[in-house]
Coordinates of N, CA, C and O in Angstrom, one line a residue:
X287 N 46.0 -104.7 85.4 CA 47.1 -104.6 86.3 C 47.9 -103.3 85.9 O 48.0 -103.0 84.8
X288 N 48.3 -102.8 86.7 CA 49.3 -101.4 86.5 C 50.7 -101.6 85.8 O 51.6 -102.4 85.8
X289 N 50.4 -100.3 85.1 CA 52.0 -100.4 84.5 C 51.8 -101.5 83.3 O 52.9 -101.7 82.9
X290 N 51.0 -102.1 82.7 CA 50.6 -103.0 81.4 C 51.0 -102.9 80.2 O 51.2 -103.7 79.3
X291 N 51.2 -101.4 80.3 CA 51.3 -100.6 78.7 C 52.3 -99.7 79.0 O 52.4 -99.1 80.1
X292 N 53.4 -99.3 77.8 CA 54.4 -98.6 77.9 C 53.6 -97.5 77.1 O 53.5 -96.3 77.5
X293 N 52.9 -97.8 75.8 CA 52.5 -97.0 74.7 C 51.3 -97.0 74.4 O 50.8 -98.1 74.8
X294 N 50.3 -96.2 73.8 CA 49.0 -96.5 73.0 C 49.2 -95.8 72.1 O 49.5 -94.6 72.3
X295 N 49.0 -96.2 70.6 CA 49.0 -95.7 69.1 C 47.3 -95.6 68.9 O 46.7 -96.4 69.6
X296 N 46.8 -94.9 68.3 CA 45.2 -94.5 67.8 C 45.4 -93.4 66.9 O 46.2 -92.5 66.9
X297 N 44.3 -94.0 65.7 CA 44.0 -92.9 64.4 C 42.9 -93.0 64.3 O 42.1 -93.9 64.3
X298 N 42.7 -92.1 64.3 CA 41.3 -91.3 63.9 C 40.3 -91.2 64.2 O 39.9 -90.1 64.0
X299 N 39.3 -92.1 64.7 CA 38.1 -92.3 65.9 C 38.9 -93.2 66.9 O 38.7 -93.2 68.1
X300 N 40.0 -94.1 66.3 CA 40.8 -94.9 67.5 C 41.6 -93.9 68.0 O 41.8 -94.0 69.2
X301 N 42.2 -92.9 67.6 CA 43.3 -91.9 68.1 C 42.3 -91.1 68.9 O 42.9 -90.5 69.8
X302 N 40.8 -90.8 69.0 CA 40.0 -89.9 70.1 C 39.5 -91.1 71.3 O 39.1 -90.8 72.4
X303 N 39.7 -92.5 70.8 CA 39.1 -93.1 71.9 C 40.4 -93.4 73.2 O 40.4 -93.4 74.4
X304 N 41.6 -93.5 72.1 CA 42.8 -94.1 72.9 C 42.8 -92.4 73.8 O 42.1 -92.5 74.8
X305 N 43.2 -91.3 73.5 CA 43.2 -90.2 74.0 C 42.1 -90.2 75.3 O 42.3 -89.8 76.5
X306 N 41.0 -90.7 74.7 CA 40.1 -90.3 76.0 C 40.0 -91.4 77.3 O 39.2 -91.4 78.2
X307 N 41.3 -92.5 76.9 CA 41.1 -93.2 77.9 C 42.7 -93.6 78.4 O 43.0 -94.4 79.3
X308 N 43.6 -92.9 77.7 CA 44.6 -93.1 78.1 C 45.0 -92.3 79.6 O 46.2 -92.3 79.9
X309 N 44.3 -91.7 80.4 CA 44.5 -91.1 81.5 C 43.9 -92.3 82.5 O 44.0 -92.1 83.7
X310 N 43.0 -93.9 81.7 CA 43.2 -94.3 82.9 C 43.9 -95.7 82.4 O 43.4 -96.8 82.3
X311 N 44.9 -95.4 82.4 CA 46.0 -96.7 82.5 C 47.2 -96.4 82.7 O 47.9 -95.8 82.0
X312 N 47.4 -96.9 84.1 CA 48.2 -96.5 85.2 C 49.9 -97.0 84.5 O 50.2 -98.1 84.2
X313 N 50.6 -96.1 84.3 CA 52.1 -96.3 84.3 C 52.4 -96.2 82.4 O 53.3 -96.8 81.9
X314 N 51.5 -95.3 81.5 CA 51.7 -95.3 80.4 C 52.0 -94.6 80.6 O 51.6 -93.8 81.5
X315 N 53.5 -94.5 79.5 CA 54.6 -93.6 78.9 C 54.4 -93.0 78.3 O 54.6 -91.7 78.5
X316 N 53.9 -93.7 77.1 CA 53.9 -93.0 75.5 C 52.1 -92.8 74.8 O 51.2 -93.7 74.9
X317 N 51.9 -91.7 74.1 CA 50.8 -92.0 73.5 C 51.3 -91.2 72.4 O 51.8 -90.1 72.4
X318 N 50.8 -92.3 70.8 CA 50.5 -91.2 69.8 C 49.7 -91.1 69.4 O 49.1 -92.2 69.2
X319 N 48.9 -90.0 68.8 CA 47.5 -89.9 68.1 C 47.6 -89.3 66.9 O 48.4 -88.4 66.8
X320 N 46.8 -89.6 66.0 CA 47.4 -89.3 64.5 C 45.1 -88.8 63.7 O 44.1 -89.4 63.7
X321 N 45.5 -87.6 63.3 CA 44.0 -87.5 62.4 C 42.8 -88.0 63.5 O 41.8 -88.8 63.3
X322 N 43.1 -87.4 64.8 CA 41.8 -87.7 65.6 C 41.1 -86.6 65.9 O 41.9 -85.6 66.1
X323 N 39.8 -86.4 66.0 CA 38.7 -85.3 65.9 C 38.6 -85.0 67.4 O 38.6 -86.1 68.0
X324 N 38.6 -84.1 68.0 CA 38.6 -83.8 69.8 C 37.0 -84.5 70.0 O 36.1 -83.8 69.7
X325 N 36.7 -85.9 70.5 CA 35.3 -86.1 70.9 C 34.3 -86.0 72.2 O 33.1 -86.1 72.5
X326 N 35.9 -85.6 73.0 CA 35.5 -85.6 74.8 C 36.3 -84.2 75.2 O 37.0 -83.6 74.3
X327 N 36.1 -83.9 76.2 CA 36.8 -83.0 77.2 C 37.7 -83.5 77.5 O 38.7 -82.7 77.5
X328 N 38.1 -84.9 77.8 CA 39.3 -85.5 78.4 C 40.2 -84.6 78.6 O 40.5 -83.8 77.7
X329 N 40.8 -84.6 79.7 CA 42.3 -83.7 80.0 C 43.5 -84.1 78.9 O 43.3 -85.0 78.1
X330 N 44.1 -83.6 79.0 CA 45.7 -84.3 78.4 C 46.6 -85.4 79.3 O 47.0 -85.4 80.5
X331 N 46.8 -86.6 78.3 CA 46.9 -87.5 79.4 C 48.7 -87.1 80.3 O 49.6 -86.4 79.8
X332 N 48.7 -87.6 81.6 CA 50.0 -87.0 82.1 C 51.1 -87.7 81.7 O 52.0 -87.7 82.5
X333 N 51.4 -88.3 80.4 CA 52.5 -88.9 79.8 C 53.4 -88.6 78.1 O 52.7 -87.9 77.4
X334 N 54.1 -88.9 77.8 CA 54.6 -88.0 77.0 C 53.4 -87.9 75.7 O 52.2 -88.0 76.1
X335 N 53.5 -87.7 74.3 CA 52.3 -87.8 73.7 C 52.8 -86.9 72.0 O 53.0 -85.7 71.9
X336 N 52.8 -87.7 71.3 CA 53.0 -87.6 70.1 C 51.1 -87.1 69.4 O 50.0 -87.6 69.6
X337 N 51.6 -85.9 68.4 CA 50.6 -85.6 67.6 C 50.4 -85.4 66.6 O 50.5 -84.2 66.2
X338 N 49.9 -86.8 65.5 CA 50.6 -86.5 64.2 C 49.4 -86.2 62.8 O 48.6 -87.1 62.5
X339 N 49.3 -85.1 62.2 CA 48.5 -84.8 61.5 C 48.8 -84.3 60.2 O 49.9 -83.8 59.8
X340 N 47.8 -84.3 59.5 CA 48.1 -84.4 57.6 C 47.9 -82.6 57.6 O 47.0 -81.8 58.0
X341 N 48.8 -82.4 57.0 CA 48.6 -80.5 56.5 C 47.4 -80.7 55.5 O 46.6 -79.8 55.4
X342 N 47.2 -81.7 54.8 CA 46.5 -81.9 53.7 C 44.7 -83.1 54.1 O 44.1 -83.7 53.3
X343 N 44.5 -83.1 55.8 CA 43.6 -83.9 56.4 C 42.4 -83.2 55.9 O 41.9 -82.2 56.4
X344 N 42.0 -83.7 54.7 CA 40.2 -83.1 54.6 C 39.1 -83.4 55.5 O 38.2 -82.6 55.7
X345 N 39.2 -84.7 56.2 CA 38.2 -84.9 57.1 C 38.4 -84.4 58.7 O 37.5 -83.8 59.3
X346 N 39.8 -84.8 59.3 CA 40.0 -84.3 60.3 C 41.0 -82.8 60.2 O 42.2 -83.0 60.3
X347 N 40.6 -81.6 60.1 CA 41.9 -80.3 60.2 C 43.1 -80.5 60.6 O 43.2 -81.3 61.6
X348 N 44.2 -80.1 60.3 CA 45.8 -80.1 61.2 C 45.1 -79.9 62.6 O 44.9 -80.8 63.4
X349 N 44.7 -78.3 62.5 CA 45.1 -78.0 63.8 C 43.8 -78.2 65.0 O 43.8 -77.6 66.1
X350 N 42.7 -79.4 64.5 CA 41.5 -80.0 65.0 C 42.4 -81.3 66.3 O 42.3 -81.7 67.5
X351 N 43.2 -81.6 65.4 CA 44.5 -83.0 65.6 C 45.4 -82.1 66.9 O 45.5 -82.3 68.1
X352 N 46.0 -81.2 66.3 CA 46.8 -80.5 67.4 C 46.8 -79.8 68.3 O 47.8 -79.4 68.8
X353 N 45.6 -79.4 68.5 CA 44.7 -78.7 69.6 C 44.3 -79.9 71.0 O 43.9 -79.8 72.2
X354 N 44.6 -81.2 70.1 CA 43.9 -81.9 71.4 C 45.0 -82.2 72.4 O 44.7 -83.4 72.6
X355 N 46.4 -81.8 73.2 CA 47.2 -81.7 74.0 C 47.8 -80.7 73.9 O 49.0 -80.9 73.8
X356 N 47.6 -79.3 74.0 CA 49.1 -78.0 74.2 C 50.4 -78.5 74.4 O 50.6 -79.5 75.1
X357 N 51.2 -78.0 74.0 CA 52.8 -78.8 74.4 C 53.2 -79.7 74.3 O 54.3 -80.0 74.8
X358 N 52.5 -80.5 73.3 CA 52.5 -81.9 72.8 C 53.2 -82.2 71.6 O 52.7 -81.8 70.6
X359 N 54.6 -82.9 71.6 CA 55.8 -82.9 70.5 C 54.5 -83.3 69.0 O 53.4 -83.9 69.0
X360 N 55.1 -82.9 68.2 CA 53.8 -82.4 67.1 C 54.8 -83.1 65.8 O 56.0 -83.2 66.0
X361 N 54.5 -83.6 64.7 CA 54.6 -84.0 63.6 C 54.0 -84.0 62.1 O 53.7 -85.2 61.8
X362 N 53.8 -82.9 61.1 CA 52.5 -83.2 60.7 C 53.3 -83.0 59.7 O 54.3 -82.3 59.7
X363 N 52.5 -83.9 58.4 CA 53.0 -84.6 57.4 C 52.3 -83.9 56.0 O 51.5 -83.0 56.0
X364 N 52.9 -84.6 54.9 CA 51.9 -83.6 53.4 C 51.1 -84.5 52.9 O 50.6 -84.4 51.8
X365 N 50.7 -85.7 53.6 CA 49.5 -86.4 53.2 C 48.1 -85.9 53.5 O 47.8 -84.7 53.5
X366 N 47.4 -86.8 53.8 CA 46.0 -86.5 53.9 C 45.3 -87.1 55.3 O 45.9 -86.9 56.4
X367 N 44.5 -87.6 55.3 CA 44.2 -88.3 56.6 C 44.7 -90.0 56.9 O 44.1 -91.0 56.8
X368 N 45.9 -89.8 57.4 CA 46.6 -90.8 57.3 C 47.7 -90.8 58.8 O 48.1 -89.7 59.3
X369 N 48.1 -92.1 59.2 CA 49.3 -92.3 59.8 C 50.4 -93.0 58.9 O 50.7 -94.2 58.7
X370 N 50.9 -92.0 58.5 CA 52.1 -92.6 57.3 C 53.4 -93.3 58.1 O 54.1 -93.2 59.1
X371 N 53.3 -94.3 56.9 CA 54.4 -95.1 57.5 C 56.1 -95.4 56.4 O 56.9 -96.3 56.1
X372 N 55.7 -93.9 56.2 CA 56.9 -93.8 54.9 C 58.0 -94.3 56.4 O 57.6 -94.4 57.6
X373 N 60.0 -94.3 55.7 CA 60.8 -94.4 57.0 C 60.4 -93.7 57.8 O 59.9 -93.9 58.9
X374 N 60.7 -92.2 56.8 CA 61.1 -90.9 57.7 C 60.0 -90.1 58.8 O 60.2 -89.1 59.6
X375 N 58.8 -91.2 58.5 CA 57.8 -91.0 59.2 C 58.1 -91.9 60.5 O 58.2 -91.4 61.6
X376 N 58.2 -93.2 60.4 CA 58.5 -94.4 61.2 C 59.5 -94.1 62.2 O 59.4 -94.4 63.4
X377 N 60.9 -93.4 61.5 CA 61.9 -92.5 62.4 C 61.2 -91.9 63.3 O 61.7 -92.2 64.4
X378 N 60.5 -91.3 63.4 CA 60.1 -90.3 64.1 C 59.1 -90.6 65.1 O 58.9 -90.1 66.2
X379 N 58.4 -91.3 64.5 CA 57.6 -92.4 66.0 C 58.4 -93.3 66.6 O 58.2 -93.6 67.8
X380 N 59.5 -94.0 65.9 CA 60.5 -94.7 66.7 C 61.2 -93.8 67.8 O 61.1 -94.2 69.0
X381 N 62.0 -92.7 67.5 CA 62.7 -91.9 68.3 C 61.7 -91.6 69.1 O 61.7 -92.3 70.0
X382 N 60.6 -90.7 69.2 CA 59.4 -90.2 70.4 C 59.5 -91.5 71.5 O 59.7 -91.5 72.7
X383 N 59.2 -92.7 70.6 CA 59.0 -93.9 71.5 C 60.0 -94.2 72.4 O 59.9 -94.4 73.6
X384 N 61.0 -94.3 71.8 CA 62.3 -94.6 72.7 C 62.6 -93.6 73.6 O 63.2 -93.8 74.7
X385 N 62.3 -92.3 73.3 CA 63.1 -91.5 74.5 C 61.8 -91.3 75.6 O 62.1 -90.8 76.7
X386 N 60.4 -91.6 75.3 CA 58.8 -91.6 75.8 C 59.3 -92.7 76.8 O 59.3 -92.4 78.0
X387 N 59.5 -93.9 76.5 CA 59.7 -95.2 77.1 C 61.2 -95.2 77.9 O 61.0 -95.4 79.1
X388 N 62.4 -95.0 77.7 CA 63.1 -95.4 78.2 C 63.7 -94.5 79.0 O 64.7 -94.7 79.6
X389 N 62.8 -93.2 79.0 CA 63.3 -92.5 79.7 C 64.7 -91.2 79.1 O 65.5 -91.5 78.2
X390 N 64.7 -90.1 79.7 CA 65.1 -89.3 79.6 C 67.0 -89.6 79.7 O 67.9 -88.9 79.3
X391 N 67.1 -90.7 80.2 CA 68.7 -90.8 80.1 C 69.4 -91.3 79.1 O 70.6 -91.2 78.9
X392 N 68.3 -92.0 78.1 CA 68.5 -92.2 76.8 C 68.2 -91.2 75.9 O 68.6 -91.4 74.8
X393 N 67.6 -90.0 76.1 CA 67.1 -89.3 74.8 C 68.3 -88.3 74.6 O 67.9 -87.2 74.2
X394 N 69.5 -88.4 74.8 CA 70.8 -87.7 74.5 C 71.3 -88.8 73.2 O 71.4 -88.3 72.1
X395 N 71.8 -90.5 73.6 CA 71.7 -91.2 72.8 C 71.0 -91.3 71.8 O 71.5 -92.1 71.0
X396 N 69.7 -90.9 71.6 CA 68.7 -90.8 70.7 C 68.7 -89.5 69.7 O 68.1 -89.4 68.6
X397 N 69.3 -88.6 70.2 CA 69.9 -87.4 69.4 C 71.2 -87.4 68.7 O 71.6 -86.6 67.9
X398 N 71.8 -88.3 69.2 CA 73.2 -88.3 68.3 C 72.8 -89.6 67.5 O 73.6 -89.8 66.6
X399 N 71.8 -90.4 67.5 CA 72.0 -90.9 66.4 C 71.4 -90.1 65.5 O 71.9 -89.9 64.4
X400 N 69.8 -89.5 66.0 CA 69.6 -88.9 65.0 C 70.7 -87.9 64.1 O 70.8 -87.9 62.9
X401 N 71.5 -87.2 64.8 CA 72.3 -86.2 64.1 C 73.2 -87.2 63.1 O 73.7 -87.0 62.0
X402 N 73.1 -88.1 63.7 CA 74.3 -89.1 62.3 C 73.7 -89.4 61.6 O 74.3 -89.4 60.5
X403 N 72.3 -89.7 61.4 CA 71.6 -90.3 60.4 C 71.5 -88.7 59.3 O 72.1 -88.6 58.3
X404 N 71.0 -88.0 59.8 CA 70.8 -86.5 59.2 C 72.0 -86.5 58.6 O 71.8 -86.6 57.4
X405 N 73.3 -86.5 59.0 CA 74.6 -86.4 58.4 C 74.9 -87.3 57.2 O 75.4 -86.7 56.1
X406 N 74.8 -88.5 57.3 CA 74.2 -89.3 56.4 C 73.4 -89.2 55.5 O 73.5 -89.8 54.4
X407 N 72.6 -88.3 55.8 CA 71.4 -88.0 54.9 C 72.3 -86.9 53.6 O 72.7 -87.3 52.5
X408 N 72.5 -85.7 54.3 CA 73.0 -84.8 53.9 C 74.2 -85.1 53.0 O 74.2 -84.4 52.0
X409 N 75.3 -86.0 53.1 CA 76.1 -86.7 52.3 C 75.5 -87.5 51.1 O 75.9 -87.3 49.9
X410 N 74.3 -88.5 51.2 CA 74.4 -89.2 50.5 C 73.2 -88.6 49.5 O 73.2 -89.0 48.3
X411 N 72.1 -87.6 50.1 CA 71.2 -87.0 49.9 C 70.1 -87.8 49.3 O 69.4 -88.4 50.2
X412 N 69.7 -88.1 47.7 CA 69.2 -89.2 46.6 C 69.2 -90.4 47.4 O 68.2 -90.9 47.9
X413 N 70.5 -90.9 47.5 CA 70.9 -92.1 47.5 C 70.7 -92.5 48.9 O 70.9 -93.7 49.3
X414 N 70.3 -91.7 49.6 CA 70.2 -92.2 51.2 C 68.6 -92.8 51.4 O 67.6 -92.0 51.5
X415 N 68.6 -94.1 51.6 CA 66.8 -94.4 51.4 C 67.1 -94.9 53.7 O 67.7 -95.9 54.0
X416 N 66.8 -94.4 54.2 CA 66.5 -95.1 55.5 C 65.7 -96.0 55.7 O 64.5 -95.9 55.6
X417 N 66.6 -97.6 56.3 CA 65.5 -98.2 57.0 C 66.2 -99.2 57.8 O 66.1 -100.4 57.9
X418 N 67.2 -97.7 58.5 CA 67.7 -98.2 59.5 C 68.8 -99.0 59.9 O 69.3 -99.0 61.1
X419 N 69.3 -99.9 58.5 CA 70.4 -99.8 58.9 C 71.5 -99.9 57.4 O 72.7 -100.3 57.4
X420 N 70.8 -99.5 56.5 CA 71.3 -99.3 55.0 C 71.3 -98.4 54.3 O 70.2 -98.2 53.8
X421 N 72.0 -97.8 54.0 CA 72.4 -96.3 52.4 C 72.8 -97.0 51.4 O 74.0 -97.5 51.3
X422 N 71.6 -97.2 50.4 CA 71.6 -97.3 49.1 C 72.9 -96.9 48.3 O 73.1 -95.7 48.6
X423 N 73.4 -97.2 47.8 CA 74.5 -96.6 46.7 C 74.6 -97.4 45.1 O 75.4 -98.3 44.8
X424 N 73.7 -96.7 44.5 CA 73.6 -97.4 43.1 C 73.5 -96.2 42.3 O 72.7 -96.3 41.4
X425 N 74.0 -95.4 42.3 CA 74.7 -94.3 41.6 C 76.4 -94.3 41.1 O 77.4 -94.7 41.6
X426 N 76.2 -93.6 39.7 CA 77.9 -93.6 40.0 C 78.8 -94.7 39.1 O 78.6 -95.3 38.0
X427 N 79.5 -94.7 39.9 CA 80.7 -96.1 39.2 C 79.9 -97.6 40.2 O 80.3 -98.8 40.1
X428 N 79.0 -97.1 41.0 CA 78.5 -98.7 41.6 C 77.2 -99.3 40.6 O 76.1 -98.7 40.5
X429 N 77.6 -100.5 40.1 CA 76.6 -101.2 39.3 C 75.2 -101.9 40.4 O 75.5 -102.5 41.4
X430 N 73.6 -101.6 39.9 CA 72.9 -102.0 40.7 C 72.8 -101.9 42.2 O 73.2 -100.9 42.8
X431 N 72.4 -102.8 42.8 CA 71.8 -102.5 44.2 C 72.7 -102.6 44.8 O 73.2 -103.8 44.7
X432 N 73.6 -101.5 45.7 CA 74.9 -102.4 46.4 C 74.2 -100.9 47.7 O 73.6 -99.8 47.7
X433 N 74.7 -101.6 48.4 CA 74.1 -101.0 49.8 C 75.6 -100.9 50.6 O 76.4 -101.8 50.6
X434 N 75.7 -99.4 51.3 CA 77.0 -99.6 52.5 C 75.8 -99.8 53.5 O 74.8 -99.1 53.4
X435 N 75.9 -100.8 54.9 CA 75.7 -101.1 56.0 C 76.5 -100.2 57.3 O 77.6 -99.6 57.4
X436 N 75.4 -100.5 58.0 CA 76.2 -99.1 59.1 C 75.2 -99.8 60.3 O 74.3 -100.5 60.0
X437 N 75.5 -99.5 61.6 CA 75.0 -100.1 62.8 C 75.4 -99.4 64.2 O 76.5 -99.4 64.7
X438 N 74.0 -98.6 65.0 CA 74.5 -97.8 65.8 C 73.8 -98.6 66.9 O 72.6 -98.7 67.2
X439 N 75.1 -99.2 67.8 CA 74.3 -100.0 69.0 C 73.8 -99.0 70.1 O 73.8 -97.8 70.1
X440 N 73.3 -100.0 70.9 CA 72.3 -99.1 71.8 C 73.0 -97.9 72.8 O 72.5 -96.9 73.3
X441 N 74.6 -98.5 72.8 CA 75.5 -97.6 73.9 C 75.8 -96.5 72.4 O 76.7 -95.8 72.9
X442 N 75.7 -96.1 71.6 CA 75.6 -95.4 70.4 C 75.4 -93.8 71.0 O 74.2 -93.5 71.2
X443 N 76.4 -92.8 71.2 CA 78.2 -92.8 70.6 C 79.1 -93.1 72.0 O 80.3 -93.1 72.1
X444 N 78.5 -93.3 72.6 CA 79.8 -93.7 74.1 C 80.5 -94.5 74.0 O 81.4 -94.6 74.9
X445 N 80.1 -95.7 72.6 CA 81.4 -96.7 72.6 C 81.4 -97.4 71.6 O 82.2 -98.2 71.4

């Protein structure tokens, strides 16, 4: 049925099959493809499309991975042949997704949180572990694990 799928994720022979077939499923949003080898001609599918590859990919090249869409928001990491799922990795397929999916009138909202988390970052530097909704703080005069909590709702900064 049309419209089924918001997203398709594929690595590596799955990231060349999802690519070569994501042009036929009617009403997808989002695609990411991570360490996939170009196996078809397939066009570039007409929806947004994440491309995430290892600087350090022995089997599949970076730029083997990022050659298979021109203009395609790009991500490439100091691992190897992998879709890493460190946060700061997971941030970053989360954000694509949400502004991929919900549309362009959210991806303003999706940049101000990013810039607050960054800000966050930059203050707490060490001590800032992301995972979304916790900054570590066990440095210092704070004994063991003591976490400050923080929560950016979805109207996040308009109210």
């Amino acid at each position: 049925r049309a419209g089924r799928y918001d997203a398709l994720i594929g690595f590596s022979s799955g990231g060349a099959c999802a690519f070569a077939v994501a042009n036929r499923l009617p009403g997808l949003k989002a695609l990411i493809i991570a360490g996939a080898p170009r196996r078809t001609e397939a066009a570039p599918p007409p929806c947004s499309t994440l491309l995430v590859a290892g600087r350090n990919d022995k089997l599949v090249p970076r730029d083997e991975t990022l050659a298979l869409a021109p203009g395609a928001q790009t991500h490439v990491h100091e691992l190897g042949h992998s879709l890493p799922c460190r946060a700061r990795d997971v941030d970053v397929y989360v954000s694509f997704l949400e502004r991929a999916v919900r549309g362009d009138e959210h991806a303003e909202t999706a940049a101000a949180r990013d810039e607050e988390l960054e800000a966050l970052e930059a203050i707490f530097s060490d001590d800032f572990q992301r995972d979304r909704t916790r900054v570590r703080l066990d440095r210092g005069p704070f004994p063991g694990d003591i976490y400050l909590a923080f929560e950016m709702r979805g109207s996040y900064p308009a109210a």
